[in-house]
Amino acid sequence: MQARDLTAYMRPGLLQLQALPPLALYLHLPWCIRKCPYCDFNSHAVRGDEAVVRWAGANEPIPAAVQAPAELPEQRYIDALIADLEAALPLVWGRTVHTIFIGGGTPSLFSPQAIDRLLGAVRARVRLEADAEITLEANPGTFETNRFRAYRAAGVTRLSVGVQSFDDELLRAVGRVHDRAQAIAALDEAAQAFDTFNLDLMYALPGQTPAMLEADLATALSLAPPHLSVYHLTIEPNTFFAKYPPALPEDDIAYAMLDRITEATAAAGMQRYEVSAYAKPGHRCAHNLNYWAFGDYLGIGAGAHSKLTFAHRVVRQVRLREPGLYMEQALAGAALAQDDDVRRADLPFEFMLNALRLRDGFALQDFTERTGLPLTAIAAGLAEGERRGLLARDAARAWPTERGFDFLSDLQELFLAP
C-alpha cells in the first residue's frame, strides 16, 4: 500500500504537538547466512531451507569462512531501498536526520560497495547532520580482512558486532555461524578500523554456567569495547526455540549472571546507561538513545518500522515483510503494510515503555512535548511507581530506581491504558 496523502497526516486531530522530536533513519537488510533459532526479527536465510537446519547444532561444523551467496539480490534491494526512501520523503521533508542505523538480518553480507552506494543515495536525498553516527551491524561469520575498513571508507562510523558468546559450544547451541577465533579477529579489526564500536553478548544461554559467563565477560572486556550490549536470551513466539525449547539456566542463576555483568562492566569503566547497554564515556549509542527518548525514526526496508510525529498525531508504519514482495512494491512506490495513528490512550504507555529503559529516565517536559498530553496522563502511574519504590522523581525528571531497573516490566505496566 502507499502512504496516505500528505494532507491526511496534517489534518486537525486530538493532539497538539508543539515541536518535532529528533529524527533517525533505520535501514533494514533482511538476509542472514541462516536464521538463528532464537531470532524473531524479520530475517531470512539466503540459503532457503537452511533456515531450519537441526538447531541442536552440535553435529554441524561451524563454517571456516562465509561468503555472501551469489543469489543475494544486492543491487535490486538497494534500488528498492532508494525508491522506498524517495516515496517517504514528503513525510520528513526539511527535517534533519541525526543518526543512521543499518540493521538486519546481517548487513555485513552486503558488499562495502553496496553500502557506499546506499549511503551516497541517502546523503543525496536527506539533510544528514554533520558527523552523524552511522552504525552497521556485522556478523563475525562474514568477516574478512580489510572489509571493515572498506565499510568505514563508505561512510559507516560505528560497527555493532554480533558476537553473542566466545564459547564455541554455546555458539553452536544458539546456531551462530562463527567461532571464538573469528569473533576475536573481527573485534580486533573493528577496533583498528573504527573510533567506536559495539560488542553484542547474550547470557542465560542453553547449558551456560556462571563460570562460562565469567569466561565470556573476561574475553569481552579484555578487548576493551567502547560499548557493550548484553541481552538475556528469551524464547520468543514463532521461533525454532519456541517450538523446541532448550534447557536454560534457572531464573536465580540468570539474575546472578546479570549482577555479575553489571559489576564487571563497572569495574572496567563502563556505565549501564540503559537496561541492556553499557558504555565508556562518550560512546553511548545516539541512535538507540533517540528510540528510548521517544524520538522519531523513519524505517526503510523489508519489515521496517517507523514512528513519525506530525502537528496533531503520532503515526506508526510498517513495511512489507517478505523481501521479494517488498522489493516489487517498493520499486512501485507502495512498500507499506500498515499506516496507523497511535491512539491517544496508548501514548503514555508507549512513551514510558521506552523512557524507563534509561538509567537517567526522562525530562517531564519531554513527555508533554513528545506525546501532546498533559502530565496528568501519567500522574497516577508515577505516584504508584514511587509508592512501590520502583521510581524516583524531582521537579524536572523521573527515573527508575535500582529496584525499578530490576523489575522494569512491573514499572512499565503501571502506565498501560485502562
CSV table of C-alpha atoms in Angstrom, one decimal:
chain,number,residue,atom,x,y,z
A,1,MET,CA,0.0,0.0,0.0
A,2,GLN,CA,1.0,3.6,-0.5
A,3,ALA,CA,1.3,6.2,2.3
A,4,ARG,CA,-1.7,8.4,2.9
A,5,ASP,CA,-1.9,11.7,1.1
A,6,LEU,CA,0.3,14.2,3.0
A,7,THR,CA,-2.8,16.2,3.9
A,8,ALA,CA,-4.2,13.3,5.8
A,9,TYR,CA,-1.2,13.4,8.2
A,10,MET,CA,-1.6,17.2,8.6
A,11,ARG,CA,-5.3,17.4,9.2
A,12,PRO,CA,-6.6,18.5,12.7
A,13,GLY,CA,-6.7,15.9,15.4
A,14,LEU,CA,-6.9,15.3,19.1
A,15,LEU,CA,-3.2,16.1,19.9
A,16,GLN,CA,-1.4,19.4,19.9
A,17,LEU,CA,2.3,18.7,19.4
A,18,GLN,CA,4.3,21.9,19.6
A,19,ALA,CA,7.7,20.6,18.4
A,20,LEU,CA,9.0,17.7,16.4
A,21,PRO,CA,11.5,15.3,18.1
A,22,PRO,CA,14.8,14.4,16.6
A,23,LEU,CA,14.6,12.1,13.5
A,24,ALA,CA,16.7,9.0,12.9
A,25,LEU,CA,16.9,6.7,9.8
A,26,TYR,CA,16.8,2.9,10.1
A,27,LEU,CA,17.7,0.8,7.0
A,28,HIS,CA,16.9,-2.9,7.2
A,29,LEU,CA,18.8,-5.5,5.2
A,30,PRO,CA,17.0,-8.7,5.9
A,31,TRP,CA,19.2,-11.6,4.9
A,32,CYS,CA,21.4,-13.9,7.0
A,33,ILE,CA,23.5,-16.9,6.2
A,34,ARG,CA,21.0,-18.8,8.3
A,35,LYS,CA,18.3,-17.8,10.8
A,36,CYS,CA,19.2,-18.2,14.4
A,37,PRO,CA,16.8,-20.3,16.4
A,38,TYR,CA,16.0,-17.6,18.9
A,39,CYS,CA,15.6,-14.8,16.4
A,40,ASP,CA,12.1,-13.2,15.9
A,41,PHE,CA,13.4,-10.3,13.8
A,42,ASN,CA,12.4,-10.1,10.1
A,43,SER,CA,15.4,-12.0,8.8
A,44,HIS,CA,15.6,-14.6,6.0
A,45,ALA,CA,18.2,-17.2,5.3
A,46,VAL,CA,19.8,-16.7,1.9
A,47,ARG,CA,20.1,-20.5,1.5
A,48,GLY,CA,16.4,-21.2,1.7
A,49,ASP,CA,15.8,-24.5,3.6
A,50,GLU,CA,18.9,-24.0,5.7
A,51,ALA,CA,16.8,-21.6,7.8
A,52,VAL,CA,15.5,-24.7,9.6
A,53,VAL,CA,18.6,-26.9,9.9
A,54,ARG,CA,18.8,-29.1,13.0
A,55,TRP,CA,19.5,-26.5,15.7
A,56,ALA,CA,20.8,-28.9,18.2
A,57,GLY,CA,23.7,-27.9,16.0
A,58,ALA,CA,26.5,-30.0,17.7
A,59,ASN,CA,26.8,-32.2,14.7
A,60,GLU,CA,27.1,-29.3,12.3
A,61,PRO,CA,30.6,-27.8,11.9
A,62,ILE,CA,31.0,-24.0,12.1
A,63,PRO,CA,32.0,-22.8,8.6
A,64,ALA,CA,35.6,-21.6,8.4
A,65,ALA,CA,34.6,-18.7,6.2
A,66,VAL,CA,31.3,-17.4,5.0
A,67,GLN,CA,30.7,-15.6,1.7
A,68,ALA,CA,27.6,-13.9,0.5
A,69,PRO,CA,25.9,-16.3,-1.9
A,70,ALA,CA,25.5,-15.2,-5.5
A,71,GLU,CA,21.7,-15.2,-5.2
A,72,LEU,CA,21.7,-12.3,-2.7
A,73,PRO,CA,19.8,-9.6,-4.7
A,74,GLU,CA,22.1,-6.9,-3.6
A,75,GLN,CA,21.7,-4.3,-6.3
A,76,ARG,CA,17.9,-4.8,-6.7
A,77,TYR,CA,17.4,-4.5,-2.9
A,78,ILE,CA,19.4,-1.2,-2.8
A,79,ASP,CA,17.3,0.0,-5.7
A,80,ALA,CA,14.2,-0.8,-3.7
A,81,LEU,CA,15.5,1.0,-0.5
A,82,ILE,CA,16.2,4.1,-2.6
A,83,ALA,CA,12.8,4.0,-4.1
A,84,ASP,CA,11.2,3.5,-0.7
A,85,LEU,CA,13.1,6.4,0.8
A,86,GLU,CA,12.1,8.7,-2.1
A,87,ALA,CA,8.4,7.8,-1.6
A,88,ALA,CA,8.7,8.6,2.1
A,89,LEU,CA,10.5,11.9,1.7
A,90,PRO,CA,7.3,14.1,1.8
A,91,LEU,CA,6.7,12.8,5.4
A,92,VAL,CA,10.0,14.1,6.6
A,93,TRP,CA,10.7,17.0,4.2
A,94,GLY,CA,13.1,19.6,5.7
A,95,ARG,CA,13.9,17.6,8.8
A,96,THR,CA,17.5,16.8,9.7
A,97,VAL,CA,18.4,13.1,10.1
A,98,HIS,CA,20.7,12.8,13.2
A,99,THR,CA,21.7,9.1,13.0
A,100,ILE,CA,21.5,6.1,10.7
A,101,PHE,CA,21.4,2.5,11.7
A,102,ILE,CA,21.8,-0.3,9.2
A,103,GLY,CA,20.4,-3.4,10.8
A,104,GLY,CA,19.2,-6.9,9.8
A,105,GLY,CA,19.5,-9.7,9.2
A,106,THR,CA,23.2,-9.5,8.6
A,107,PRO,CA,24.0,-6.2,6.8
A,108,SER,CA,27.7,-7.2,6.5
A,109,LEU,CA,26.6,-9.8,3.9
A,110,PHE,CA,26.3,-6.7,1.6
A,111,SER,CA,29.5,-5.6,0.0
A,112,PRO,CA,31.1,-2.3,1.1
A,113,GLN,CA,30.4,-1.1,-2.5
A,114,ALA,CA,26.7,-1.6,-1.9
A,115,ILE,CA,26.8,0.2,1.4
A,116,ASP,CA,28.7,3.0,-0.2
A,117,ARG,CA,26.0,3.3,-2.9
A,118,LEU,CA,23.2,3.2,-0.3
A,119,LEU,CA,24.7,5.9,2.0
A,120,GLY,CA,25.5,8.1,-1.0
A,121,ALA,CA,21.9,7.8,-2.1
A,122,VAL,CA,20.7,8.7,1.4
A,123,ARG,CA,23.0,11.8,1.6
A,124,ALA,CA,21.7,13.0,-1.8
A,125,ARG,CA,18.1,12.9,-0.6
A,126,VAL,CA,18.0,13.9,3.1
A,127,ARG,CA,19.6,16.5,5.2
A,128,LEU,CA,22.1,14.5,7.2
A,129,GLU,CA,23.7,16.0,10.4
A,130,ALA,CA,27.4,16.7,10.1
A,131,ASP,CA,29.3,13.9,11.8
A,132,ALA,CA,26.2,11.8,12.1
A,133,GLU,CA,26.5,8.5,13.8
A,134,ILE,CA,26.1,5.8,11.2
A,135,THR,CA,26.0,2.2,12.6
A,136,LEU,CA,26.2,-1.0,10.7
A,137,GLU,CA,25.5,-4.4,12.2
A,138,ALA,CA,28.2,-7.1,11.4
A,139,ASN,CA,28.4,-10.8,12.0
A,140,PRO,CA,31.9,-12.3,12.7
A,141,GLY,CA,30.9,-15.1,10.3
A,142,THR,CA,31.1,-12.6,7.4
A,143,PHE,CA,34.4,-11.1,8.5
A,144,GLU,CA,37.2,-10.7,6.0
A,145,THR,CA,40.5,-8.7,6.5
A,146,ASN,CA,40.0,-5.1,5.4
A,147,ARG,CA,36.2,-5.5,4.9
A,148,PHE,CA,35.5,-3.3,8.0
A,149,ARG,CA,37.9,-0.6,6.7
A,150,ALA,CA,36.0,-0.6,3.5
A,151,TYR,CA,32.8,0.0,5.4
A,152,ARG,CA,34.5,2.9,7.2
A,153,ALA,CA,35.5,4.3,3.8
A,154,ALA,CA,31.9,4.0,2.6
A,155,GLY,CA,30.8,6.3,5.5
A,156,VAL,CA,30.0,3.9,8.3
A,157,THR,CA,31.2,5.5,11.6
A,158,ARG,CA,30.3,2.7,14.1
A,159,LEU,CA,30.2,-1.1,13.9
A,160,SER,CA,28.0,-3.3,16.0
A,161,VAL,CA,29.5,-6.8,16.1
A,162,GLY,CA,27.1,-9.7,17.0
A,163,VAL,CA,29.3,-12.0,18.9
A,164,GLN,CA,26.8,-13.4,21.5
A,165,SER,CA,29.5,-15.6,23.1
A,166,PHE,CA,33.1,-16.6,22.8
A,167,ASP,CA,32.4,-20.2,23.7
A,168,ASP,CA,32.3,-22.5,20.7
A,169,GLU,CA,29.9,-24.9,22.4
A,170,LEU,CA,27.5,-22.1,23.3
A,171,LEU,CA,27.8,-20.6,19.8
A,172,ARG,CA,26.7,-24.0,18.3
A,173,ALA,CA,23.9,-24.2,20.8
A,174,VAL,CA,22.4,-20.9,19.6
A,175,GLY,CA,23.1,-21.6,15.9
A,176,ARG,CA,25.7,-18.9,15.2
A,177,VAL,CA,27.9,-19.3,12.1
A,178,HIS,CA,31.1,-18.1,13.6
A,179,ASP,CA,33.5,-19.4,16.2
A,180,ARG,CA,35.6,-17.8,19.0
A,181,ALA,CA,38.6,-17.1,16.8
A,182,GLN,CA,36.5,-15.4,14.2
A,183,ALA,CA,34.8,-13.3,16.8
A,184,ILE,CA,38.1,-12.1,18.3
A,185,ALA,CA,39.6,-11.4,14.8
A,186,ALA,CA,36.5,-9.4,13.9
A,187,LEU,CA,36.7,-7.3,17.1
A,188,ASP,CA,40.4,-6.6,16.6
A,189,GLU,CA,39.7,-5.4,13.1
A,190,ALA,CA,36.7,-3.3,14.3
A,191,ALA,CA,39.0,-1.6,16.9
A,192,GLN,CA,41.5,-0.8,14.3
A,193,ALA,CA,39.1,0.4,11.7
A,194,PHE,CA,36.6,2.4,13.9
A,195,ASP,CA,36.8,5.0,16.6
A,196,THR,CA,33.9,3.4,18.3
A,197,PHE,CA,32.1,0.0,18.1
A,198,ASN,CA,29.6,-2.2,20.0
A,199,LEU,CA,30.0,-5.8,21.1
A,200,ASP,CA,26.8,-7.8,21.4
A,201,LEU,CA,26.8,-10.5,24.1
A,202,MET,CA,24.0,-12.8,25.3
A,203,TYR,CA,23.6,-14.6,28.6
A,204,ALA,CA,21.4,-17.3,30.1
A,205,LEU,CA,22.2,-19.4,27.0
A,206,PRO,CA,21.4,-23.2,26.8
A,207,GLY,CA,23.8,-25.0,29.0
A,208,GLN,CA,25.6,-21.9,30.2
A,209,THR,CA,27.1,-21.9,33.7
A,210,PRO,CA,28.2,-18.9,35.7
A,211,ALA,CA,31.8,-20.0,35.0
A,212,MET,CA,31.2,-19.9,31.3
A,213,LEU,CA,29.7,-16.4,31.6
A,214,GLU,CA,32.7,-15.3,33.6
A,215,ALA,CA,35.0,-16.5,30.8
A,216,ASP,CA,32.8,-14.7,28.1
A,217,LEU,CA,32.9,-11.5,30.2
A,218,ALA,CA,36.7,-11.7,30.7
A,219,THR,CA,37.3,-12.2,27.0
A,220,ALA,CA,34.9,-9.4,26.0
A,221,LEU,CA,36.3,-6.8,28.5
A,222,SER,CA,39.9,-7.8,27.5
A,223,LEU,CA,39.1,-6.5,24.0
A,224,ALA,CA,38.2,-3.1,25.5
A,225,PRO,CA,35.0,-2.4,23.6
A,226,PRO,CA,33.8,1.2,24.0
A,227,HIS,CA,30.2,-0.1,24.1
A,228,LEU,CA,28.7,-3.4,25.2
A,229,SER,CA,25.1,-4.6,24.7
A,230,VAL,CA,24.1,-7.6,26.8
A,231,TYR,CA,20.8,-9.4,26.3
A,232,HIS,CA,19.1,-12.2,28.3
A,233,LEU,CA,18.1,-15.0,25.9
A,234,THR,CA,14.4,-15.0,25.8
A,235,ILE,CA,12.2,-17.5,24.0
A,236,GLU,CA,10.1,-15.6,21.5
A,237,PRO,CA,6.9,-16.9,19.8
A,238,ASN,CA,7.2,-18.3,16.3
A,239,THR,CA,10.9,-19.2,16.6
A,240,PHE,CA,12.6,-22.5,16.4
A,241,PHE,CA,13.3,-22.4,20.2
A,242,ALA,CA,9.6,-21.7,20.9
A,243,LYS,CA,8.8,-25.0,19.1
A,244,TYR,CA,11.7,-26.9,20.6
A,245,PRO,CA,12.6,-25.2,23.9
A,246,PRO,CA,16.2,-25.7,25.0
A,247,ALA,CA,17.1,-26.2,28.7
A,248,LEU,CA,18.0,-22.7,30.0
A,249,PRO,CA,19.6,-21.6,33.3
A,250,GLU,CA,17.2,-21.2,36.2
A,251,ASP,CA,15.9,-17.6,36.9
A,252,ASP,CA,18.0,-17.1,40.0
A,253,ILE,CA,21.2,-18.1,38.1
A,254,ALA,CA,20.2,-15.7,35.3
A,255,TYR,CA,19.7,-12.9,37.8
A,256,ALA,CA,23.1,-13.6,39.3
A,257,MET,CA,24.6,-13.5,35.9
A,258,LEU,CA,23.2,-10.1,35.2
A,259,ASP,CA,24.5,-8.8,38.6
A,260,ARG,CA,28.0,-10.1,37.7
A,261,ILE,CA,27.8,-8.4,34.2
A,262,THR,CA,26.9,-5.1,35.8
A,263,GLU,CA,29.7,-5.5,38.4
A,264,ALA,CA,32.4,-6.4,35.9
A,265,THR,CA,31.5,-3.7,33.4
A,266,ALA,CA,31.5,-1.0,36.1
A,267,ALA,CA,35.0,-2.2,37.2
A,268,ALA,CA,36.1,-1.8,33.5
A,269,GLY,CA,34.9,1.8,33.5
A,270,MET,CA,31.6,1.3,31.7
A,271,GLN,CA,28.3,2.8,32.8
A,272,ARG,CA,25.0,0.9,32.5
A,273,TYR,CA,23.1,3.8,30.9
A,274,GLU,CA,20.2,1.6,29.6
A,275,VAL,CA,18.8,-1.7,30.7
A,276,SER,CA,20.9,-3.7,28.2
A,277,ALA,CA,23.6,-1.2,27.3
A,278,TYR,CA,27.0,-0.3,28.9
A,279,ALA,CA,29.3,2.3,27.6
A,280,LYS,CA,32.5,4.1,28.3
A,281,PRO,CA,32.2,8.0,28.5
A,282,GLY,CA,31.4,9.5,25.1
A,283,HIS,CA,30.4,6.1,23.5
A,284,ARG,CA,26.7,5.9,24.1
A,285,CYS,CA,24.7,4.9,21.1
A,286,ALA,CA,22.9,8.0,19.9
A,287,HIS,CA,20.6,6.1,17.6
A,288,ASN,CA,19.2,3.9,20.4
A,289,LEU,CA,19.0,6.9,22.8
A,290,ASN,CA,16.7,8.5,20.3
A,291,TYR,CA,14.4,5.4,20.4
A,292,TRP,CA,14.3,5.4,24.2
A,293,ALA,CA,13.6,9.1,24.3
A,294,PHE,CA,10.5,8.6,22.0
A,295,GLY,CA,12.2,10.3,19.1
A,296,ASP,CA,11.1,9.8,15.6
A,297,TYR,CA,12.6,7.3,13.2
A,298,LEU,CA,11.9,6.5,9.5
A,299,GLY,CA,12.3,2.8,8.8
A,300,ILE,CA,13.1,1.8,5.3
A,301,GLY,CA,13.4,-1.8,4.1
A,302,ALA,CA,11.5,-5.1,4.4
A,303,GLY,CA,9.6,-5.2,7.6
A,304,ALA,CA,11.0,-1.9,8.9
A,305,HIS,CA,9.0,0.1,11.5
A,306,SER,CA,8.6,3.9,11.6
A,307,LYS,CA,7.4,6.3,14.2
A,308,LEU,CA,6.7,9.8,12.9
A,309,THR,CA,5.3,12.9,14.6
A,310,PHE,CA,3.1,15.5,13.0
A,311,ALA,CA,1.3,18.5,14.4
A,312,HIS,CA,-1.8,16.6,15.5
A,313,ARG,CA,-0.8,12.9,15.6
A,314,VAL,CA,1.9,10.3,16.1
A,315,VAL,CA,2.0,7.7,13.3
A,316,ARG,CA,3.4,4.2,13.2
A,317,GLN,CA,4.1,2.5,9.9
A,318,VAL,CA,5.4,-1.0,8.9
A,319,ARG,CA,6.9,-2.0,5.6
A,320,LEU,CA,6.0,-5.3,3.8
A,321,ARG,CA,8.0,-8.1,5.5
A,322,GLU,CA,8.7,-10.6,2.7
A,323,PRO,CA,11.8,-9.4,0.8
A,324,GLY,CA,10.7,-10.3,-2.7
A,325,LEU,CA,7.3,-8.7,-2.3
A,326,TYR,CA,8.9,-5.7,-0.6
A,327,MET,CA,11.3,-5.1,-3.5
A,328,GLU,CA,8.5,-5.3,-6.0
A,329,GLN,CA,6.2,-3.0,-4.2
A,330,ALA,CA,8.9,-0.5,-3.1
A,331,LEU,CA,10.0,-0.1,-6.7
A,332,ALA,CA,6.4,0.8,-7.4
A,333,GLY,CA,6.2,3.3,-4.5
A,334,ALA,CA,3.9,1.1,-2.4
A,335,ALA,CA,6.0,-0.6,0.3
A,336,LEU,CA,3.8,0.0,3.3
A,337,ALA,CA,1.9,-2.8,5.0
A,338,GLN,CA,0.5,-0.7,7.9
A,339,ASP,CA,0.0,3.0,8.4
A,340,ASP,CA,-1.9,4.0,11.6
A,341,ASP,CA,-2.2,6.8,14.1
A,342,VAL,CA,-1.2,5.9,17.6
A,343,ARG,CA,-4.3,6.0,19.8
A,344,ARG,CA,-4.2,8.9,22.3
A,345,ALA,CA,-4.9,6.4,25.1
A,346,ASP,CA,-1.8,4.3,24.2
A,347,LEU,CA,0.7,7.2,24.1
A,348,PRO,CA,1.5,7.2,27.8
A,349,PHE,CA,2.5,3.6,27.8
A,350,GLU,CA,4.4,3.8,24.5
A,351,PHE,CA,6.4,6.7,25.9
A,352,MET,CA,7.1,5.1,29.2
A,353,LEU,CA,7.9,1.7,27.7
A,354,ASN,CA,10.9,3.4,26.1
A,355,ALA,CA,11.9,6.1,28.5
A,356,LEU,CA,12.0,3.9,31.6
A,357,ARG,CA,14.7,1.8,30.0
A,358,LEU,CA,17.2,4.7,30.6
A,359,ARG,CA,19.1,4.9,33.8
A,360,ASP,CA,18.6,8.7,33.8
A,361,GLY,CA,14.9,8.4,33.0
A,362,PHE,CA,13.3,11.3,31.2
A,363,ALA,CA,12.5,15.0,31.5
A,364,LEU,CA,8.9,15.6,32.4
A,365,GLN,CA,8.7,18.3,29.7
A,366,ASP,CA,9.8,15.7,27.1
A,367,PHE,CA,6.7,13.7,27.9
A,368,THR,CA,4.3,16.6,27.2
A,369,GLU,CA,6.3,17.7,24.1
A,370,ARG,CA,6.5,14.2,22.5
A,371,THR,CA,3.0,12.9,23.3
A,372,GLY,CA,1.0,16.2,23.3
A,373,LEU,CA,-0.5,15.1,26.6
A,374,PRO,CA,-0.5,16.7,30.0
A,375,LEU,CA,1.5,15.3,32.9
A,376,THR,CA,-1.8,14.3,34.5
A,377,ALA,CA,-1.9,11.4,32.0
A,378,ILE,CA,0.9,9.7,33.8
A,379,ALA,CA,0.4,11.2,37.3
A,380,ALA,CA,-1.3,8.1,38.8
A,381,GLY,CA,1.4,5.8,37.4
A,382,LEU,CA,4.2,8.0,38.7
A,383,ALA,CA,2.7,8.1,42.1
A,384,GLU,CA,2.2,4.3,42.3
A,385,GLY,CA,5.8,3.7,41.0
A,386,GLU,CA,7.1,5.9,43.8
A,387,ARG,CA,5.0,4.1,46.4
A,388,ARG,CA,6.4,0.8,45.3
A,389,GLY,CA,9.9,2.0,45.3
A,390,LEU,CA,10.3,1.5,41.6
A,391,LEU,CA,10.6,5.1,40.5
A,392,ALA,CA,12.0,8.4,41.8
A,393,ARG,CA,11.4,12.0,40.6
A,394,ASP,CA,12.1,15.6,41.2
A,395,ALA,CA,10.5,18.8,39.8
A,396,ALA,CA,12.0,18.2,36.3
A,397,ARG,CA,12.7,14.4,35.8
A,398,ALA,CA,11.6,10.9,36.7
A,399,TRP,CA,13.8,7.8,36.6
A,400,PRO,CA,13.8,4.2,37.6
A,401,THR,CA,15.3,3.2,40.9
A,402,GLU,CA,17.7,0.3,41.2
A,403,ARG,CA,14.6,-1.8,42.1
A,404,GLY,CA,12.7,-0.3,39.2
A,405,PHE,CA,15.5,-1.3,36.9
A,406,ASP,CA,15.4,-4.9,38.2
A,407,PHE,CA,11.6,-5.1,37.9
A,408,LEU,CA,11.2,-2.9,34.8
A,409,SER,CA,8.2,-4.7,33.4
A,410,ASP,CA,6.3,-4.1,36.6
A,411,LEU,CA,7.1,-0.4,36.4
A,412,GLN,CA,6.2,-0.1,32.7
A,413,GLU,CA,2.9,-1.9,33.3
A,414,LEU,CA,1.7,0.9,35.6
A,415,PHE,CA,1.3,3.1,32.5
A,416,LEU,CA,-0.9,0.7,30.4
A,417,ALA,CA,-4.1,2.2,29.1
A,418,PRO,CA,-7.1,1.2,31.3
